[in-house]
Coordinates of C-alpha atoms in Angstrom, one line a residue:
M1 CA 158.9 193.4 137.3
Y2 CA 157.1 196.5 136.8
D3 CA 155.3 197.4 140.1
Y4 CA 153.1 200.4 139.6
K5 CA 151.7 200.0 143.2
K6 CA 155.1 199.9 144.6
T7 CA 156.0 203.1 142.7
W8 CA 153.4 205.0 144.1
K9 CA 153.8 203.6 147.5
E10 CA 157.5 204.9 147.3
K11 CA 156.2 208.3 146.4
I12 CA 153.6 208.5 149.2
T13 CA 156.3 207.3 151.7
C14 CA 158.7 209.9 150.7
A15 CA 155.9 212.6 151.0
V16 CA 154.8 211.4 154.3
N17 CA 158.3 211.4 155.5
E18 CA 159.0 215.0 154.2
I19 CA 156.3 216.1 156.4
L20 CA 157.4 214.2 159.5
N21 CA 160.8 215.9 159.0
E22 CA 159.4 219.3 158.6
A23 CA 157.5 218.7 161.8
G24 CA 160.8 218.0 163.6
T25 CA 160.2 214.6 164.4
N26 CA 162.6 211.7 164.1
E27 CA 159.7 209.3 163.3
K28 CA 159.6 207.9 159.6
I29 CA 157.3 205.4 158.1
D30 CA 158.1 202.7 155.4
E31 CA 156.3 201.2 152.4
T32 CA 154.7 198.3 154.3
Q33 CA 152.5 200.8 156.3
I34 CA 150.8 201.7 153.1
T35 CA 148.1 199.8 151.5
A36 CA 147.2 200.1 147.9
E37 CA 143.4 199.3 146.8
I38 CA 141.4 199.4 143.6
P39 CA 138.6 201.9 143.7
P40 CA 135.0 200.7 143.3
N41 CA 134.8 202.2 139.9
R42 CA 137.1 203.6 137.2
E43 CA 136.2 207.2 137.5
M44 CA 137.7 207.4 140.9
G45 CA 141.1 206.5 139.5
D46 CA 143.4 203.5 139.1
L47 CA 144.7 203.1 142.7
G48 CA 143.4 204.1 146.0
F49 CA 145.5 204.7 149.3
P50 CA 143.5 204.9 152.6
M51 CA 145.0 207.3 155.0
F52 CA 143.8 205.8 158.3
S53 CA 147.0 204.4 159.4
F54 CA 148.6 207.9 159.3
A55 CA 146.5 209.7 161.8
K56 CA 148.3 208.9 164.8
I57 CA 151.7 209.8 163.6
L58 CA 150.4 213.0 161.7
K59 CA 148.1 213.7 164.3
K60 CA 145.5 214.7 161.8
G61 CA 142.1 213.2 160.5
P62 CA 142.3 211.1 157.3
P63 CA 140.6 213.1 155.0
Q64 CA 143.0 216.2 156.0
I65 CA 146.1 213.9 155.4
A66 CA 144.6 212.9 152.0
Q67 CA 144.4 216.6 151.0
I68 CA 147.7 217.6 152.5
L69 CA 149.4 214.8 150.3
S70 CA 147.5 215.5 147.3
E71 CA 148.6 219.0 147.0
R72 CA 152.2 218.2 147.9
L73 CA 152.4 215.3 145.2
N74 CA 150.5 217.1 142.5
K75 CA 153.0 220.0 142.8
S76 CA 156.4 217.8 143.1
L77 CA 155.4 215.5 140.4
N78 CA 153.9 218.2 138.0
C79 CA 150.7 216.2 137.3
D80 CA 148.4 217.1 134.6
E81 CA 145.1 215.7 133.1
K82 CA 146.9 212.6 132.1
S83 CA 148.0 211.8 135.7
K84 CA 145.9 212.9 138.6
I85 CA 146.0 212.7 142.2
E86 CA 142.8 213.3 144.0
V87 CA 141.0 213.2 147.4
Q88 CA 138.0 211.2 147.9
G89 CA 137.2 211.5 151.6
P90 CA 140.0 209.8 153.6
Y91 CA 141.3 208.1 150.3
L92 CA 144.5 209.4 148.3
N93 CA 143.3 208.3 144.6
I94 CA 145.8 207.9 141.8
K95 CA 144.8 208.3 138.1
M96 CA 148.0 207.1 136.0
D97 CA 149.2 208.6 132.7
R98 CA 148.0 205.7 130.3
R99 CA 150.4 206.4 127.7
Q100 CA 153.3 206.5 129.7
T101 CA 152.3 203.6 131.9
A102 CA 151.4 201.4 129.0
K103 CA 154.8 201.8 127.4
E104 CA 156.6 201.0 130.6
I105 CA 154.5 197.9 131.2
M106 CA 154.7 196.6 127.6
E107 CA 158.6 197.3 127.1
M108 CA 159.1 195.8 130.6
F109 CA 157.3 192.6 129.5
F110 CA 158.9 192.0 126.2
S111 CA 162.3 192.7 127.9
Y112 CA 161.7 189.3 129.6
K113 CA 161.3 187.4 126.5
N114 CA 164.5 185.6 125.8
D115 CA 164.3 184.7 122.2
V116 CA 162.1 183.8 119.4
S117 CA 160.5 181.0 121.4
E118 CA 157.9 181.4 124.1
S119 CA 160.4 181.2 126.9
F120 CA 160.3 184.2 129.1
S121 CA 161.0 184.9 132.8
F122 CA 158.3 187.6 133.5
G123 CA 156.3 185.3 135.9
K124 CA 159.5 184.7 137.8
P125 CA 159.9 186.8 140.6
G126 CA 163.0 185.3 142.3
T127 CA 161.3 185.6 145.8
L128 CA 162.7 182.1 146.8
K129 CA 166.2 182.3 145.1
G130 CA 168.6 180.2 146.8
Q131 CA 166.2 178.2 148.7
K132 CA 165.9 174.4 148.8
V133 CA 162.3 173.2 149.0
M134 CA 161.0 169.6 149.4
V135 CA 157.4 168.7 148.7
E136 CA 155.9 165.5 149.6
F137 CA 152.5 164.7 148.3
S138 CA 150.2 161.8 147.0
S139 CA 151.2 159.0 149.5
P140 CA 149.1 156.2 147.6
N141 CA 148.5 152.9 149.3
T142 CA 149.2 150.0 147.1
N143 CA 145.8 148.1 147.7
K144 CA 144.0 150.3 145.2
P145 CA 144.1 152.8 142.4
L146 CA 144.5 156.5 142.9
H147 CA 140.9 158.0 143.2
L148 CA 139.3 161.5 143.2
G149 CA 141.0 162.3 146.6
H150 CA 144.3 161.7 145.3
L151 CA 143.8 163.9 142.4
R152 CA 143.2 166.8 144.5
N153 CA 146.5 165.9 146.3
D154 CA 148.5 165.3 143.3
V155 CA 147.4 168.5 141.5
L156 CA 147.9 170.6 144.5
G157 CA 151.4 169.1 145.2
E158 CA 152.4 169.6 141.7
S159 CA 151.1 173.0 141.2
V160 CA 152.7 174.1 144.4
S161 CA 156.1 172.6 143.5
R162 CA 155.9 174.4 140.0
I163 CA 154.8 177.8 141.6
I164 CA 157.7 177.4 144.2
K165 CA 160.2 176.7 141.2
A166 CA 159.1 179.5 139.3
C167 CA 160.1 181.7 142.3
E168 CA 163.7 180.2 141.5
A169 CA 163.6 177.9 144.6
E170 CA 165.4 174.3 144.3
V171 CA 162.5 172.0 144.4
R172 CA 162.4 168.3 145.1
K173 CA 159.2 166.4 144.9
V174 CA 159.1 163.1 146.8
C175 CA 156.3 160.5 147.1
I176 CA 156.1 158.0 149.9
I177 CA 154.3 154.9 148.9
N178 CA 152.5 153.1 151.7
D179 CA 153.2 149.5 150.5
R180 CA 153.1 147.5 153.9
G181 CA 150.4 147.0 156.6
I182 CA 147.1 145.2 157.2
H183 CA 145.4 147.1 154.5
I184 CA 147.9 145.8 151.9
C185 CA 147.3 142.2 153.2
K186 CA 143.7 142.5 152.6
S187 CA 143.8 142.8 149.0
M188 CA 146.9 140.1 149.3
L189 CA 144.3 137.6 151.1
A190 CA 141.3 138.0 148.7
Y191 CA 143.5 137.5 145.6
K192 CA 145.2 134.4 147.2
E193 CA 141.9 132.7 148.1
Q194 CA 140.0 133.7 145.1
G195 CA 142.3 134.9 142.3
K196 CA 143.2 131.6 140.6
N197 CA 146.3 133.0 139.6
T198 CA 144.6 135.5 137.3
T199 CA 146.6 138.6 136.2
P200 CA 145.6 141.9 135.0
E201 CA 146.4 140.9 131.4
S202 CA 144.2 137.8 131.7
E203 CA 141.4 139.9 133.0
N204 CA 141.9 142.9 130.7
L205 CA 142.2 145.4 133.5
K206 CA 144.8 148.2 134.4
S207 CA 146.9 146.6 137.0
D208 CA 146.3 149.0 139.9
H209 CA 142.5 148.5 139.3
F210 CA 143.2 144.9 139.2
V211 CA 144.5 145.0 142.6
G212 CA 141.9 147.4 143.9
K213 CA 139.1 144.8 142.8
W214 CA 140.5 142.2 145.4
Y215 CA 140.6 145.0 148.2
V216 CA 136.8 145.6 147.5
C217 CA 136.3 141.8 147.3
F218 CA 137.8 141.3 150.7
S219 CA 135.7 144.1 152.2
K220 CA 132.6 142.6 151.0
E221 CA 133.5 139.1 152.3
L222 CA 134.4 140.6 155.5
K223 CA 131.0 142.5 155.8
K224 CA 129.2 139.3 155.2
E225 CA 131.1 137.6 158.1
A226 CA 130.5 140.6 160.4
E227 CA 126.8 140.6 159.8
E228 CA 126.5 136.9 160.6
L229 CA 128.5 137.4 163.8
I230 CA 126.3 140.3 164.9
K231 CA 123.0 138.1 164.3
N232 CA 124.5 135.5 166.7
G233 CA 125.1 138.1 169.7
V234 CA 128.5 139.6 168.7
Q235 CA 128.9 143.3 169.3
K236 CA 129.0 145.6 166.2
E237 CA 132.2 147.1 167.2
E238 CA 133.9 143.4 167.8
A239 CA 132.2 141.7 164.7
E240 CA 134.8 142.7 162.1
N241 CA 137.8 141.7 164.6
Q242 CA 136.4 138.3 165.1
A243 CA 135.7 137.5 161.6
Q244 CA 137.9 134.8 160.0
M245 CA 138.9 137.0 156.9
M246 CA 140.2 139.5 159.4
K247 CA 142.2 137.2 161.4
K248 CA 143.7 135.7 158.4
A249 CA 144.7 139.0 157.2
Q250 CA 146.5 139.6 160.4
E251 CA 148.0 136.4 160.4
M252 CA 149.3 137.5 157.0
L253 CA 150.8 140.6 158.1
R254 CA 152.8 138.6 161.0
G255 CA 154.0 136.3 158.1
W256 CA 155.1 139.3 156.2
E257 CA 157.0 140.9 159.3
A258 CA 158.5 137.6 160.0
G259 CA 159.9 137.3 156.3
D260 CA 157.8 134.6 155.2
S261 CA 159.1 133.9 151.5
E262 CA 155.6 133.0 150.0
I263 CA 154.0 135.9 151.5
R264 CA 156.7 138.1 150.5
E265 CA 156.6 137.0 146.8
L266 CA 152.9 137.6 146.7
W267 CA 153.4 141.0 148.4
K268 CA 156.1 142.0 145.8
K269 CA 153.9 140.7 142.7
M270 CA 150.8 142.6 143.7
N271 CA 152.8 145.7 144.9
C272 CA 154.3 145.8 141.5
W273 CA 150.9 145.6 139.6
A274 CA 149.7 148.5 141.9
I275 CA 152.6 150.7 141.5
E276 CA 152.9 150.2 137.7
G277 CA 149.3 151.2 137.1
M278 CA 149.9 154.4 139.4
K279 CA 152.7 155.6 137.4
K280 CA 150.7 155.4 134.3
T281 CA 148.0 157.5 135.9
Y282 CA 150.9 160.0 137.2
K283 CA 152.2 160.3 133.6
R284 CA 148.5 160.8 132.2
T285 CA 147.9 163.6 134.5
G286 CA 151.4 165.4 134.2
I287 CA 152.6 164.5 137.8
S288 CA 156.0 163.7 138.5
F289 CA 158.4 163.0 141.4
D290 CA 162.1 163.4 142.1
K291 CA 162.1 160.2 144.2
F292 CA 159.8 157.5 145.6
D293 CA 160.2 156.2 149.0
F294 CA 158.3 153.1 150.4
E295 CA 157.1 152.5 154.0
S296 CA 158.6 149.1 153.8
E297 CA 161.9 150.6 153.7
T298 CA 161.2 153.3 155.9
Y299 CA 159.1 151.8 158.8
M300 CA 162.1 151.1 161.0
L301 CA 163.4 154.6 160.9
G302 CA 162.8 156.8 164.1
K303 CA 163.1 154.1 166.5
D304 CA 166.6 154.9 167.5
E305 CA 165.7 158.5 167.7
V306 CA 163.0 157.4 170.2
L307 CA 165.4 155.5 172.3
K308 CA 167.8 158.7 172.1
G309 CA 164.9 160.7 173.4
L310 CA 164.2 158.4 176.2
E311 CA 168.0 158.5 177.4
K312 CA 167.6 162.1 177.5
G313 CA 164.3 162.2 179.5
I314 CA 162.3 163.8 176.7
F315 CA 160.2 160.8 176.5
F316 CA 159.3 158.4 179.4
R317 CA 158.7 154.5 179.5
Q318 CA 155.2 153.4 180.8
E319 CA 154.5 150.4 183.1
D320 CA 153.4 148.3 180.1
G321 CA 157.2 148.9 178.4
A322 CA 155.6 151.3 175.9
V323 CA 157.6 154.5 175.2
A324 CA 155.5 157.7 175.3
V325 CA 155.9 161.7 175.3
D326 CA 153.7 164.0 177.3
L327 CA 152.6 167.0 175.3
T328 CA 150.2 168.6 177.9
D329 CA 152.2 171.6 177.9
E330 CA 151.6 172.1 174.2
K331 CA 147.9 171.7 174.9
L332 CA 148.0 168.4 173.3
D333 CA 147.9 165.0 175.1
K334 CA 150.1 161.9 175.6
K335 CA 151.4 160.2 172.6
I336 CA 152.9 156.6 172.2
L337 CA 155.8 156.5 170.1
L338 CA 157.0 152.6 170.7
R339 CA 154.5 150.1 171.5
S340 CA 155.2 147.7 174.5
D341 CA 156.5 145.1 172.2
G342 CA 159.0 147.7 170.8
T343 CA 157.4 148.3 167.2
S344 CA 157.2 151.7 165.7
I345 CA 153.9 153.5 164.9
Y346 CA 153.1 156.1 162.1
I347 CA 154.4 159.1 163.9
T348 CA 157.8 157.4 164.7
Q349 CA 158.2 156.4 161.1
D350 CA 157.5 159.9 160.0
F351 CA 160.0 161.8 162.1
G352 CA 162.6 158.9 161.1
T353 CA 161.7 159.7 157.6
A354 CA 162.0 163.6 157.9
I355 CA 165.4 163.0 159.6
S356 CA 166.7 160.7 157.0
R357 CA 165.4 163.2 154.2
H358 CA 167.3 166.2 155.8
K359 CA 170.6 164.3 156.1
E360 CA 170.4 163.1 152.3
W361 CA 169.3 166.6 151.2
Q362 CA 169.3 169.4 153.5
F363 CA 166.2 171.5 152.6
D364 CA 165.3 174.8 153.9
K365 CA 161.6 173.7 154.1
L366 CA 159.7 170.7 153.7
I367 CA 156.1 170.8 152.7
Y368 CA 153.7 167.9 153.5
V369 CA 150.5 167.9 151.3
V370 CA 148.1 166.0 153.3
G371 CA 144.3 166.0 154.0
S372 CA 143.0 168.1 156.8
E373 CA 142.1 165.2 159.0
Q374 CA 145.8 164.7 159.7
Q375 CA 146.4 168.4 161.3
Y376 CA 146.8 166.8 165.0
H377 CA 149.5 164.2 163.5
F378 CA 151.5 167.1 162.0
K379 CA 151.2 169.4 164.9
V380 CA 152.7 166.3 167.2
L381 CA 155.3 165.5 164.5
F382 CA 156.8 168.8 164.3
I383 CA 156.9 169.3 168.2
L384 CA 158.6 166.0 168.5
L385 CA 161.3 166.8 166.1
E386 CA 162.0 170.1 167.6
K387 CA 162.1 168.5 171.2
L388 CA 164.7 165.9 169.6
G389 CA 166.7 169.1 169.0
F390 CA 166.3 169.4 165.2
D391 CA 166.6 173.3 164.4
W392 CA 165.2 172.8 160.8
A393 CA 161.8 171.4 162.3
K394 CA 160.5 175.0 162.4
N395 CA 160.7 175.0 158.7
L396 CA 158.1 172.1 158.2
H397 CA 154.9 173.0 157.0
H398 CA 151.7 170.8 156.8
L399 CA 149.7 172.1 153.5
S400 CA 146.1 171.0 154.8
Y401 CA 143.3 170.6 152.1
G402 CA 139.9 169.6 152.4
M403 CA 137.8 166.6 151.4
V404 CA 136.5 166.3 147.8
N405 CA 133.3 164.6 147.0
L406 CA 131.0 164.0 144.2
P407 CA 127.3 165.3 144.3
E408 CA 126.4 161.6 144.9
G409 CA 127.9 161.7 148.3
K410 CA 131.1 160.5 150.2
M411 CA 133.3 158.2 148.6
K412 CA 134.5 154.9 150.3
S413 CA 137.3 152.6 149.2
R414 CA 136.0 149.6 150.8
E415 CA 132.7 149.6 149.5
G416 CA 133.9 150.3 146.0
T417 CA 132.0 153.6 145.8
V418 CA 135.3 155.5 145.2
V419 CA 135.7 157.3 141.7
D420 CA 139.0 155.8 140.2
A421 CA 141.0 158.6 138.6
D422 CA 141.2 157.0 135.4
D423 CA 137.6 156.5 135.1
L424 CA 137.0 160.0 136.1
I425 CA 139.3 161.3 133.4
D426 CA 138.0 159.0 130.8
S427 CA 134.4 160.2 131.3
L428 CA 135.6 163.7 131.4
R429 CA 137.4 163.0 128.1
D430 CA 134.4 161.3 126.6
M431 CA 132.0 164.1 127.6
A432 CA 134.6 166.5 126.0
L433 CA 134.9 164.5 122.8
D434 CA 131.0 164.5 122.6
E435 CA 131.2 168.3 122.6
I436 CA 133.7 168.4 120.0
K437 CA 131.9 166.1 117.6
E438 CA 128.6 168.0 118.4
K439 CA 129.9 171.2 117.1
G440 CA 131.5 169.7 114.1
R441 CA 135.0 170.1 115.0
E442 CA 136.8 166.9 114.6
E443 CA 138.8 168.1 111.5
D444 CA 139.6 171.3 112.8
V445 CA 141.2 170.1 115.9
G446 CA 143.6 167.6 114.4
D447 CA 143.4 164.5 116.9
P448 CA 139.9 165.1 118.5
S449 CA 140.8 162.2 121.3
E450 CA 144.1 164.0 122.3
V451 CA 142.3 167.4 122.4
A452 CA 139.4 165.9 124.4
E453 CA 142.0 164.3 126.9
K454 CA 143.7 167.8 127.3
I455 CA 140.4 169.5 127.6
A456 CA 139.5 166.8 130.4
L457 CA 142.7 167.5 132.3
G458 CA 142.2 171.3 132.1
A459 CA 138.7 171.0 133.5
L460 CA 139.6 168.7 136.2
H461 CA 142.9 170.7 137.5
Y462 CA 141.4 173.9 137.1
F463 CA 138.1 172.8 139.2
L464 CA 140.3 171.1 141.8
L465 CA 142.9 174.4 142.3
Q466 CA 140.1 176.8 142.1
P467 CA 139.1 177.1 145.6
N468 CA 141.4 177.8 148.8
P469 CA 143.1 174.2 149.7
V470 CA 141.8 174.3 153.1
K471 CA 138.2 174.1 151.8
D472 CA 136.0 170.8 151.3
M473 CA 134.5 171.0 147.9
L474 CA 131.9 169.1 145.5
F475 CA 133.6 168.2 142.3
D476 CA 130.6 168.4 139.5
P477 CA 132.0 166.6 136.3
K478 CA 129.7 168.6 134.0
E479 CA 130.0 172.0 135.6
S480 CA 133.8 171.6 135.4
L481 CA 133.7 171.0 131.6
S482 CA 131.5 174.2 130.7
F483 CA 133.1 176.3 127.9
T484 CA 131.5 179.5 129.7
G485 CA 132.3 180.9 133.1
N486 CA 134.9 180.2 135.7
T487 CA 136.2 176.7 134.1
G488 CA 139.5 175.3 132.8
P489 CA 138.0 174.9 129.2
Y490 CA 136.9 178.5 129.3
L491 CA 140.5 179.6 129.8
Q492 CA 141.9 177.1 127.3
Y493 CA 139.3 178.7 124.7
M494 CA 140.9 182.1 125.3
G495 CA 144.4 180.5 124.7
A496 CA 143.0 178.9 121.6
R497 CA 141.3 182.0 120.1
I498 CA 144.5 184.0 120.7
S499 CA 146.5 181.5 119.0
S500 CA 144.2 181.4 116.0
M501 CA 144.2 185.0 115.7
L502 CA 148.2 185.0 115.9
R503 CA 148.3 182.6 113.1
K504 CA 146.0 184.8 110.9
S505 CA 148.0 187.8 111.8
K506 CA 151.1 186.2 109.9
E507 CA 149.2 186.3 106.6
I508 CA 148.8 190.1 107.1
E509 CA 151.6 192.3 106.1
N510 CA 152.2 195.0 108.8
N511 CA 155.4 196.9 108.8
S512 CA 154.3 199.6 111.3
A513 CA 156.6 200.5 114.1
I514 CA 155.1 199.3 117.6
D515 CA 154.0 202.1 119.6
F516 CA 152.8 201.0 123.2
S517 CA 151.7 204.3 124.1
L518 CA 148.5 203.7 121.9
L519 CA 147.0 201.5 124.4
I520 CA 144.9 203.9 126.1
S521 CA 141.4 202.7 125.6
D522 CA 139.4 201.2 128.7
P523 CA 139.4 197.7 127.6
E524 CA 143.4 197.9 126.9
W525 CA 144.2 199.7 130.2
E526 CA 142.5 197.2 132.2
L527 CA 144.1 194.1 130.4
L528 CA 147.4 195.8 131.0
K529 CA 147.1 196.4 134.6
I530 CA 145.9 192.9 135.0
L531 CA 148.9 191.7 132.9
A532 CA 151.3 193.6 135.1
E533 CA 150.0 191.6 138.1
Y534 CA 151.2 188.2 137.0
P535 CA 154.6 188.1 138.7
F536 CA 152.7 189.3 141.9
A537 CA 150.1 186.6 141.7
V538 CA 152.9 183.9 141.4
S539 CA 154.7 185.3 144.4
E540 CA 151.5 185.4 146.4
A541 CA 150.8 181.8 145.5
A542 CA 154.1 180.6 146.4
A543 CA 154.2 182.7 149.8
S544 CA 150.6 181.0 150.5
L545 CA 151.2 177.6 149.0
D546 CA 147.8 178.4 147.3
P547 CA 147.4 178.2 143.6
S548 CA 144.0 179.7 143.8
H549 CA 145.7 183.0 143.7
L550 CA 146.8 182.0 140.1
T551 CA 143.4 180.5 139.1
G552 CA 141.8 183.5 140.0
F553 CA 144.1 185.7 138.2
L554 CA 144.0 183.5 135.0
Y555 CA 140.0 183.9 135.1
E556 CA 140.4 187.8 135.6
L557 CA 142.8 188.0 132.8
S558 CA 140.8 185.9 130.3
K559 CA 137.6 188.0 131.3
S560 CA 139.5 191.1 130.6
F561 CA 140.8 189.7 127.3
S562 CA 137.5 188.9 126.1
R563 CA 136.2 192.1 126.7
F564 CA 139.2 193.8 124.8
Y565 CA 138.7 191.4 122.0
H566 CA 135.2 192.2 121.6
E567 CA 135.5 195.9 122.0
C568 CA 138.8 196.7 120.3
P569 CA 139.1 195.6 116.5
I570 CA 142.5 194.0 116.1
L571 CA 143.3 192.3 112.8
S572 CA 140.1 194.3 111.2
C573 CA 141.6 197.7 112.7
E574 CA 142.1 200.2 110.0
D575 CA 144.9 201.9 111.8
K576 CA 147.8 199.5 111.2
A577 CA 149.8 201.0 114.1
L578 CA 147.1 200.2 116.4
S579 CA 146.4 196.9 114.8
K580 CA 149.9 195.9 115.4
V581 CA 150.2 197.2 119.0
R582 CA 146.9 195.4 120.0
L583 CA 148.3 192.1 118.3
E584 CA 151.6 192.6 120.7
L585 CA 149.1 192.9 123.7
S586 CA 147.4 189.8 122.7
H587 CA 150.8 188.0 122.1
A588 CA 151.8 189.1 125.8
V589 CA 148.3 187.5 127.2
M590 CA 149.0 184.3 125.5
M591 CA 152.5 184.0 126.9
V592 CA 151.3 184.5 130.4
L593 CA 148.2 182.2 129.6
K594 CA 150.9 179.4 128.6
D595 CA 153.1 180.2 131.4
A596 CA 150.3 180.2 134.2
F597 CA 148.6 177.1 132.5
H598 CA 151.9 175.3 133.3
L599 CA 152.1 176.3 136.9
V600 CA 148.4 175.1 137.5
C601 CA 148.6 171.9 135.4
I602 CA 146.5 173.0 132.6
P603 CA 147.4 171.8 128.9
F604 CA 147.7 174.8 126.7
L605 CA 145.5 174.2 123.4
E606 CA 146.3 176.2 120.4
V607 CA 143.2 174.6 118.5
M608 CA 139.9 173.8 120.1

C-alpha cells in the first residue's frame, strides 16, 4: 500500500526526535502521536499536521514548533516549488510533488494487478491475516418470510464478512434459524384449522409467504377473541392469554415438546416451506452462509453448563427451584437461567450454542449481528461466558444496528404491515425497469429485467449500508433509486460510464508509453489521492465493523471521477500520451469500484 500520510508522519516523527535528542532528553515520540488532516482549501496544501500535542514535550508554542519543523524539513528534504512545507499558525502544511507522487501511486496500484483479469489485491490490507472470525447474522423465524428489517441485518452481516475477509481473515458465516416456540405454533395452528390442505403451489404463493399468511391469519383471529373478552370485562393485558386461540397454540407447543408425531409432521412441513422460500431470497440478494443452525437442535445446549456453574457457586438456586445469577456487581440485575421446571431460556441456549461453536471451530472472534433492542441480552451473555471460565468470551462482539422503517411508519409482523423482502425488491425492480423504458434504453442494456433487478439491489443495499449501523433509519424506496446524489444507482452509473469509455478506447489505436507523472491537474490529483485511500477505507471498515466507511469512500471517489471526467478530456484528448494515462487512471477507478461494490453487496453493471 502507498501511504503518503504515513510517509510524512515518519518524516515529522524523525525530525521531532532529532530535536529532542539535541536537547539532551531521552524522550521520544512515535507516529501514533501525529494526526494528519486535510486542509480546508487546496491552496493550503495536501496535508496538515497540528502541532498542539508536542507543546508540552518540546516546551514551545504550537506555531513556534511548526516553524522550527518547517525549516528543518525543508532543509533536510531539499524541498522546492514542487514540494513545499509551509506554516499556517499551529499547523505544518505539506504540498506534495504531484509528478513524483502520481507516479508512485499509479505504479503501486498496478503492481497489485495479478493478471489480465480484474483480479488484484490493492484493497486487501492484510490487517486481519491469520485470524478466524465467525459472523452470525439474519436469524429468521420460520413463521414468516424475510422482511425489510432482515434485509438490513443480512446486508450488514454479509458486507462485514466480505470486508473482514478482504483483510485476509478466515471467515465463517453462520445463521441460526428460530424454528421452534409459540410463534411457530401460531402459524401451524391457523393452517391446521383453516388451511384445508392447501399448498404454496395450489395457492400460487412463494412458500415462505404462504407460511406467513397463516401467521397473520392467527393474529387476526386472536385479536377478534381478545376484543370480545375485553367487552366482557377481561383486562386488556390478560385478554390474549385467555383467548382460545392462544390456549390452543400453547397446547400445540406442549405437544411439540412431548414429541407428538402429528404435530411434528406438520411442523416439519411448514418449516420446510418457510426455509425453502427464505433460501431463495438469500440467493436473490447475494447472501450466503457456511452453516445453518436450528434452534430445535440447539435449545437444549447450555443446560449442563448452568448446572456446572451451580456446583461451582457461580449461580444459585431460588426457593422455587429456578437457577439464577446475580449480576448486581456488574451493574445489571438478577437473571434466570433455568426455569423452576428445569427448562432453559434464550440466554441459556445462546451461551450453550456459543460454547458448541467454539469447540467445533476455534474462532478468534465471534460477531453477532443483532438489533439494538438486544444490547442488554448480549451484555449478560458475554458476562456469563466469562464467569463460566471461557477466555475467548472477551472476543465476542455484538454488532448492534438500529431499526429500519418506512415513511408510512413502524412495521408489525402480526398485523401484516411488514414489507416482505421479496415484495420490496420486486417494487424497486419495477421502478427501475420503468426508468429504463422511459429513457429508451431497453435495447442498449441487453436484458432490461436483469439490469433492473441489479439496480434495485444496488439501490437497496447502498441505502441500508450508508448510515452508521447504530442509527435508526427511514428507508425511502424512491430516494434510494435516484440516479443522482448519494445513491447506489449513481455509483453503478459511474461504473457503467467508465466501462463504456474503456470499450471505446480499444477501438482507438494508441501506442504511446504510459507516463503517470503527467497526472498533475487538480481533478487528476484529487482523484489520485482518493484512490490511494482505498486500502485504508477497507481497513477502517473492518476495524469498526462499519461498511459506511466504504460507502462514504465510494461516493467521494465517484464524485471525484465525475469532476475528472468533465474537466479532463480523455478519449478526445489530442495529447496521445496524456489520453493514455488518463485511460489508465479511469481503469484504476473502475477496478476499485468493482472491488468495493463486491464488499458492500452492490452489483457492478457494465451497461446501464
